[in-house]
mmCIF file of C-alpha atoms in Angstrom:
data_model
loop_
_atom_site.group_PDB
_atom_site.id
_atom_site.type_symbol
_atom_site.label_atom_id
_atom_site.label_comp_id
_atom_site.label_asym_id
_atom_site.label_seq_id
_atom_site.Cartn_x
_atom_site.Cartn_y
_atom_site.Cartn_z
ATOM 1 C CA MET A 1 9.099 36.682 -0.358
ATOM 2 C CA THR A 2 11.361 39.706 -0.390
ATOM 3 C CA ALA A 3 11.118 42.558 2.082
ATOM 4 C CA ALA A 4 9.714 44.766 -0.652
ATOM 5 C CA GLU A 5 7.064 42.192 -1.550
ATOM 6 C CA ASP A 6 6.173 41.860 2.130
ATOM 7 C CA GLN A 7 5.260 45.555 2.384
ATOM 8 C CA PRO A 8 1.543 46.341 2.064
ATOM 9 C CA LEU A 9 0.571 48.110 -1.139
ATOM 10 C CA GLU A 10 -0.173 51.805 -0.818
ATOM 11 C CA PRO A 11 -3.780 52.583 -1.693
ATOM 12 C CA ILE A 12 -4.228 54.464 -4.954
ATOM 13 C CA PRO A 13 -5.377 57.979 -4.024
ATOM 14 C CA ARG A 14 -8.865 58.842 -5.193
ATOM 15 C CA MET A 15 -8.973 61.871 -7.463
ATOM 16 C CA PRO A 16 -11.111 64.689 -6.026
ATOM 17 C CA ARG A 17 -14.475 64.989 -7.732
ATOM 18 C CA GLU A 18 -13.831 68.616 -8.686
ATOM 19 C CA GLU A 19 -10.619 67.618 -10.465
ATOM 20 C CA VAL A 20 -12.451 64.871 -12.348
ATOM 21 C CA ARG A 21 -15.097 67.364 -13.452
ATOM 22 C CA ARG A 22 -12.439 69.886 -14.431
ATOM 23 C CA ARG A 23 -10.610 67.390 -16.624
ATOM 24 C CA LEU A 24 -13.842 66.232 -18.247
ATOM 25 C CA LEU A 25 -14.924 69.820 -18.948
ATOM 26 C CA ASP A 26 -11.545 70.725 -20.437
ATOM 27 C CA ALA A 27 -11.506 67.646 -22.670
ATOM 28 C CA ALA A 28 -15.109 68.195 -23.726
ATOM 29 C CA ALA A 29 -14.465 71.851 -24.554
ATOM 30 C CA ARG A 30 -11.621 70.846 -26.887
ATOM 31 C CA ILE A 31 -13.549 68.090 -28.637
ATOM 32 C CA PHE A 32 -16.784 70.061 -28.970
ATOM 33 C CA ALA A 33 -14.814 72.974 -30.446
ATOM 34 C CA GLU A 34 -13.089 70.681 -32.950
ATOM 35 C CA ARG A 35 -16.068 68.550 -34.010
ATOM 36 C CA GLY A 36 -19.197 70.425 -32.982
ATOM 37 C CA TYR A 37 -21.926 69.102 -30.727
ATOM 38 C CA ALA A 38 -23.493 66.552 -33.064
ATOM 39 C CA ASP A 39 -20.243 64.825 -34.072
ATOM 40 C CA SER A 40 -18.685 64.647 -30.605
ATOM 41 C CA ARG A 41 -18.861 61.287 -28.815
ATOM 42 C CA LEU A 42 -18.902 60.868 -25.050
ATOM 43 C CA GLU A 43 -16.505 57.919 -25.336
ATOM 44 C CA ASP A 44 -13.911 60.150 -26.982
ATOM 45 C CA ILE A 45 -14.370 62.891 -24.391
ATOM 46 C CA ALA A 46 -13.983 60.463 -21.498
ATOM 47 C CA HIS A 47 -10.903 58.888 -23.103
ATOM 48 C CA ALA A 48 -9.308 62.285 -23.746
ATOM 49 C CA ALA A 49 -9.812 63.173 -20.086
ATOM 50 C CA GLY A 50 -8.330 59.854 -18.951
ATOM 51 C CA PHE A 51 -11.543 58.349 -17.579
ATOM 52 C CA THR A 52 -14.223 55.840 -18.466
ATOM 53 C CA LYS A 53 -17.593 56.757 -19.905
ATOM 54 C CA GLY A 54 -19.069 55.730 -16.559
ATOM 55 C CA ALA A 55 -17.030 58.402 -14.807
ATOM 56 C CA LEU A 56 -18.453 60.965 -17.188
ATOM 57 C CA TYR A 57 -22.032 59.892 -16.491
ATOM 58 C CA SER A 58 -21.415 59.981 -12.743
ATOM 59 C CA ASN A 59 -20.515 63.671 -13.031
ATOM 60 C CA PHE A 60 -22.837 64.816 -15.819
ATOM 61 C CA GLY A 61 -26.275 63.590 -16.787
ATOM 62 C CA GLY A 62 -25.335 63.207 -20.425
ATOM 63 C CA LYS A 63 -24.136 65.016 -23.500
ATOM 64 C CA GLN A 64 -26.599 67.899 -23.144
ATOM 65 C CA ASP A 65 -25.684 68.524 -19.504
ATOM 66 C CA LEU A 66 -21.972 68.432 -20.269
ATOM 67 C CA PHE A 67 -22.370 70.838 -23.165
ATOM 68 C CA GLY A 68 -24.549 73.159 -21.114
ATOM 69 C CA ALA A 69 -22.010 73.141 -18.281
ATOM 70 C CA ILE A 70 -19.278 74.293 -20.669
ATOM 71 C CA LEU A 71 -21.365 77.148 -22.063
ATOM 72 C CA SER A 72 -22.528 78.194 -18.585
ATOM 73 C CA GLU A 73 -18.987 78.216 -17.250
ATOM 74 C CA ARG A 74 -17.721 80.333 -20.138
ATOM 75 C CA ALA A 75 -20.568 82.815 -19.759
ATOM 76 C CA HIS A 76 -19.893 83.095 -16.022
ATOM 77 C CA THR A 77 -16.173 83.625 -16.624
ATOM 78 C CA GLU A 78 -16.806 86.272 -19.271
ATOM 79 C CA LEU A 79 -19.171 88.261 -17.047
ATOM 80 C CA ALA A 80 -16.802 87.989 -14.090
ATOM 81 C CA THR A 81 -13.928 89.217 -16.267
ATOM 82 C CA VAL A 82 -15.929 92.230 -17.435
ATOM 83 C CA MET A 83 -16.862 93.112 -13.851
ATOM 84 C CA VAL A 84 -13.250 92.863 -12.673
ATOM 85 C CA GLU A 85 -11.955 94.865 -15.633
ATOM 86 C CA THR A 86 -14.438 97.672 -14.948
ATOM 87 C CA GLU A 87 -14.595 97.686 -11.150
ATOM 88 C CA ASP A 88 -12.669 100.971 -10.868
ATOM 89 C CA ILE A 89 -14.758 102.850 -13.447
ATOM 90 C CA GLY A 90 -17.347 105.219 -12.012
ATOM 91 C CA ASP A 91 -18.252 107.171 -15.137
ATOM 92 C CA ALA A 92 -21.176 105.777 -17.137
ATOM 93 C CA SER A 93 -19.847 106.730 -20.569
ATOM 94 C CA ALA A 94 -16.407 105.295 -19.843
ATOM 95 C CA MET A 95 -18.050 102.145 -18.485
ATOM 96 C CA ALA A 96 -20.084 101.695 -21.679
ATOM 97 C CA ALA A 97 -17.003 102.160 -23.849
ATOM 98 C CA ARG A 98 -14.917 99.686 -21.846
ATOM 99 C CA VAL A 99 -17.603 97.005 -21.754
ATOM 100 C CA ALA A 100 -18.200 97.401 -25.499
ATOM 101 C CA HIS A 101 -14.492 96.874 -26.164
ATOM 102 C CA LEU A 102 -14.215 93.802 -23.914
ATOM 103 C CA VAL A 103 -17.316 92.096 -25.314
ATOM 104 C CA ALA A 104 -16.403 92.849 -28.938
ATOM 105 C CA GLN A 105 -12.967 91.331 -28.435
ATOM 106 C CA ARG A 106 -14.517 88.205 -26.942
ATOM 107 C CA ILE A 107 -16.890 87.872 -29.897
ATOM 108 C CA VAL A 108 -14.104 87.881 -32.498
ATOM 109 C CA GLU A 109 -11.497 85.979 -30.473
ATOM 110 C CA ASP A 110 -13.657 83.148 -29.124
ATOM 111 C CA THR A 111 -15.503 82.082 -32.251
ATOM 112 C CA ALA A 112 -15.646 78.496 -30.966
ATOM 113 C CA ARG A 113 -18.041 79.574 -28.228
ATOM 114 C CA GLY A 114 -20.157 81.425 -30.775
ATOM 115 C CA ARG A 115 -20.402 78.355 -33.007
ATOM 116 C CA LEU A 116 -21.229 76.053 -30.112
ATOM 117 C CA GLY A 117 -23.834 78.385 -28.667
ATOM 118 C CA LEU A 118 -25.514 78.794 -32.044
ATOM 119 C CA GLU A 119 -25.491 75.044 -32.702
ATOM 120 C CA PHE A 120 -26.963 74.216 -29.305
ATOM 121 C CA ALA A 121 -29.649 76.911 -29.548
ATOM 122 C CA ALA A 122 -30.686 75.607 -32.977
ATOM 123 C CA ARG A 123 -30.817 72.066 -31.622
ATOM 124 C CA ALA A 124 -32.945 73.192 -28.672
ATOM 125 C CA ALA A 125 -35.572 74.493 -31.096
ATOM 126 C CA ARG A 126 -36.361 70.909 -32.148
ATOM 127 C CA ASP A 127 -34.995 68.774 -29.286
ATOM 128 C CA GLU A 128 -36.823 68.776 -25.948
ATOM 129 C CA GLN A 129 -33.823 67.392 -24.051
ATOM 130 C CA ALA A 130 -31.546 70.120 -25.370
ATOM 131 C CA ARG A 131 -34.204 72.733 -24.609
ATOM 132 C CA SER A 132 -34.419 71.519 -21.008
ATOM 133 C CA VAL A 133 -30.754 72.493 -20.655
ATOM 134 C CA VAL A 134 -30.712 75.648 -22.787
ATOM 135 C CA THR A 135 -33.766 77.345 -21.265
ATOM 136 C CA PRO A 136 -32.624 77.443 -17.606
ATOM 137 C CA MET A 137 -29.069 78.207 -18.719
ATOM 138 C CA ARG A 138 -30.130 81.249 -20.752
ATOM 139 C CA ARG A 139 -32.417 82.448 -17.970
ATOM 140 C CA ALA A 140 -29.618 82.168 -15.426
ATOM 141 C CA GLN A 141 -27.291 84.112 -17.717
ATOM 142 C CA ARG A 142 -29.819 86.920 -18.140
ATOM 143 C CA GLU A 143 -30.454 87.035 -14.398
ATOM 144 C CA ALA A 144 -26.718 87.302 -13.722
ATOM 145 C CA ALA A 145 -26.428 90.062 -16.315
ATOM 146 C CA SER A 146 -29.376 91.880 -14.738
ATOM 147 C CA ARG A 147 -27.694 91.814 -11.321
ATOM 148 C CA ALA A 148 -24.473 93.099 -12.876
ATOM 149 C CA ILE A 149 -26.373 95.945 -14.546
ATOM 150 C CA VAL A 150 -27.905 96.946 -11.197
ATOM 151 C CA GLU A 151 -24.448 96.923 -9.605
ATOM 152 C CA VAL A 152 -22.920 99.017 -12.377
ATOM 153 C CA THR A 153 -25.715 101.586 -12.581
ATOM 154 C CA THR A 154 -25.717 101.952 -8.798
ATOM 155 C CA ARG A 155 -21.988 102.604 -8.846
ATOM 156 C CA CYS A 156 -22.264 105.084 -11.714
ATOM 157 C CA GLY A 157 -25.298 106.790 -10.223
ATOM 158 C CA GLY A 158 -27.423 106.346 -13.307
ATOM 159 C CA SER A 159 -31.079 105.934 -14.202
ATOM 160 C CA PRO A 160 -31.313 103.697 -17.300
ATOM 161 C CA PRO A 161 -34.300 104.152 -19.646
ATOM 162 C CA VAL A 162 -35.379 100.518 -19.120
ATOM 163 C CA GLY A 163 -35.301 98.093 -16.211
ATOM 164 C CA PRO A 164 -32.316 95.793 -15.611
ATOM 165 C CA ASP A 165 -34.094 92.646 -16.799
ATOM 166 C CA LEU A 166 -35.023 94.214 -20.118
ATOM 167 C CA ALA A 167 -31.560 95.749 -20.441
ATOM 168 C CA ALA A 168 -30.028 92.297 -19.894
ATOM 169 C CA LEU A 169 -32.282 90.809 -22.580
ATOM 170 C CA ILE A 170 -31.371 93.576 -25.038
ATOM 171 C CA LEU A 171 -27.652 93.066 -24.459
ATOM 172 C CA HIS A 172 -27.893 89.285 -24.740
ATOM 173 C CA CYS A 173 -29.794 89.543 -28.014
ATOM 174 C CA LEU A 174 -27.250 92.029 -29.335
ATOM 175 C CA THR A 175 -24.169 90.028 -28.365
ATOM 176 C CA ASN A 176 -25.651 86.772 -29.673
ATOM 177 C CA GLY A 177 -26.634 88.477 -32.913
ATOM 178 C CA LEU A 178 -23.224 90.068 -33.379
ATOM 179 C CA SER A 179 -21.569 86.718 -32.720
ATOM 180 C CA MET A 180 -23.718 85.057 -35.385
ATOM 181 C CA GLU A 181 -23.097 87.852 -37.896
ATOM 182 C CA HIS A 182 -19.346 87.731 -37.261
ATOM 183 C CA LEU A 183 -19.316 83.978 -37.877
ATOM 184 C CA ALA A 184 -21.173 84.469 -41.162
ATOM 185 C CA ASP A 185 -19.222 87.530 -42.344
ATOM 186 C CA PRO A 186 -16.100 88.198 -40.248
ATOM 187 C CA GLU A 187 -14.726 90.704 -42.747
ATOM 188 C CA ALA A 188 -17.754 92.994 -42.515
ATOM 189 C CA ILE A 189 -18.525 92.392 -38.833
ATOM 190 C CA SER A 190 -15.078 93.078 -37.429
ATOM 191 C CA ALA A 191 -14.141 93.782 -33.819
ATOM 192 C CA ASP A 192 -14.392 97.507 -34.532
ATOM 193 C CA VAL A 193 -17.887 97.220 -36.014
ATOM 194 C CA ALA A 194 -19.062 95.016 -33.147
ATOM 195 C CA GLU A 195 -17.594 97.446 -30.623
ATOM 196 C CA ARG A 196 -19.355 100.424 -32.218
ATOM 197 C CA ALA A 197 -22.691 98.584 -32.239
ATOM 198 C CA LEU A 198 -22.301 97.573 -28.603
ATOM 199 C CA SER A 199 -21.160 101.040 -27.598
ATOM 200 C CA ALA A 200 -24.192 102.673 -29.234
ATOM 201 C CA VAL A 201 -26.610 100.493 -27.267
ATOM 202 C CA LEU A 202 -24.649 100.689 -24.017
ATOM 203 C CA GLN A 203 -24.405 104.465 -24.266
ATOM 204 C CA TRP A 204 -28.183 104.587 -24.718
ATOM 205 C CA LEU A 205 -28.722 102.310 -21.729
ATOM 206 C CA THR A 206 -26.520 104.539 -19.572
ATOM 207 C CA ALA A 207 -27.644 107.858 -21.068
ATOM 208 C CA GLY A 208 -29.514 108.770 -17.910
ATOM 209 C CA ALA A 209 -26.415 108.319 -15.777
ATOM 210 C CA PRO A 210 -24.799 111.614 -14.758
ATOM 211 C CA GLU A 211 -21.030 111.838 -14.927
ATOM 212 C CA ASN A 212 -19.169 111.852 -11.606
#
């Protein structure tokens, strides 16, 4: 036996769980975007991430949970980006204009998210398992938006015509609707049109806010 053979083998380092989840989410996002929810297979997602199907199930309950995690993460990132991009704005009208621009750009630039969200929502209407993921996810998104609205209106010193929960629902319905309309008719529902629609509603929601 050589000296090298006599040396004990170094243990293979275990990949941190968060890194495993990150790689699975990234691979799933690519495959779901390419194939859609229905035609994406967990085996292919696990293989693309460099893991077994068992590793995927140990981190996510199944296809619905994995899909929901992707949509939830994107929604969280989008809201966080809007809040960072507007954190120095104290004027209600300027805030409405900036948010309208940011959200409209996201709608036309990230059409994959729009397609996936629409597909999953449609599936949830007839699939109890999908609904069990979509319902709490949508509620959490509206609650996060409501908290953001309270933060923004407090900073701008405004008094919106409706409460934050209803305002969050209105904005979610509008952004989801604009995303669907853009997917169906991108020429007519351009970024400019989406921005003007969003701005009109946001200006109304902040109409009671006095300028600084």
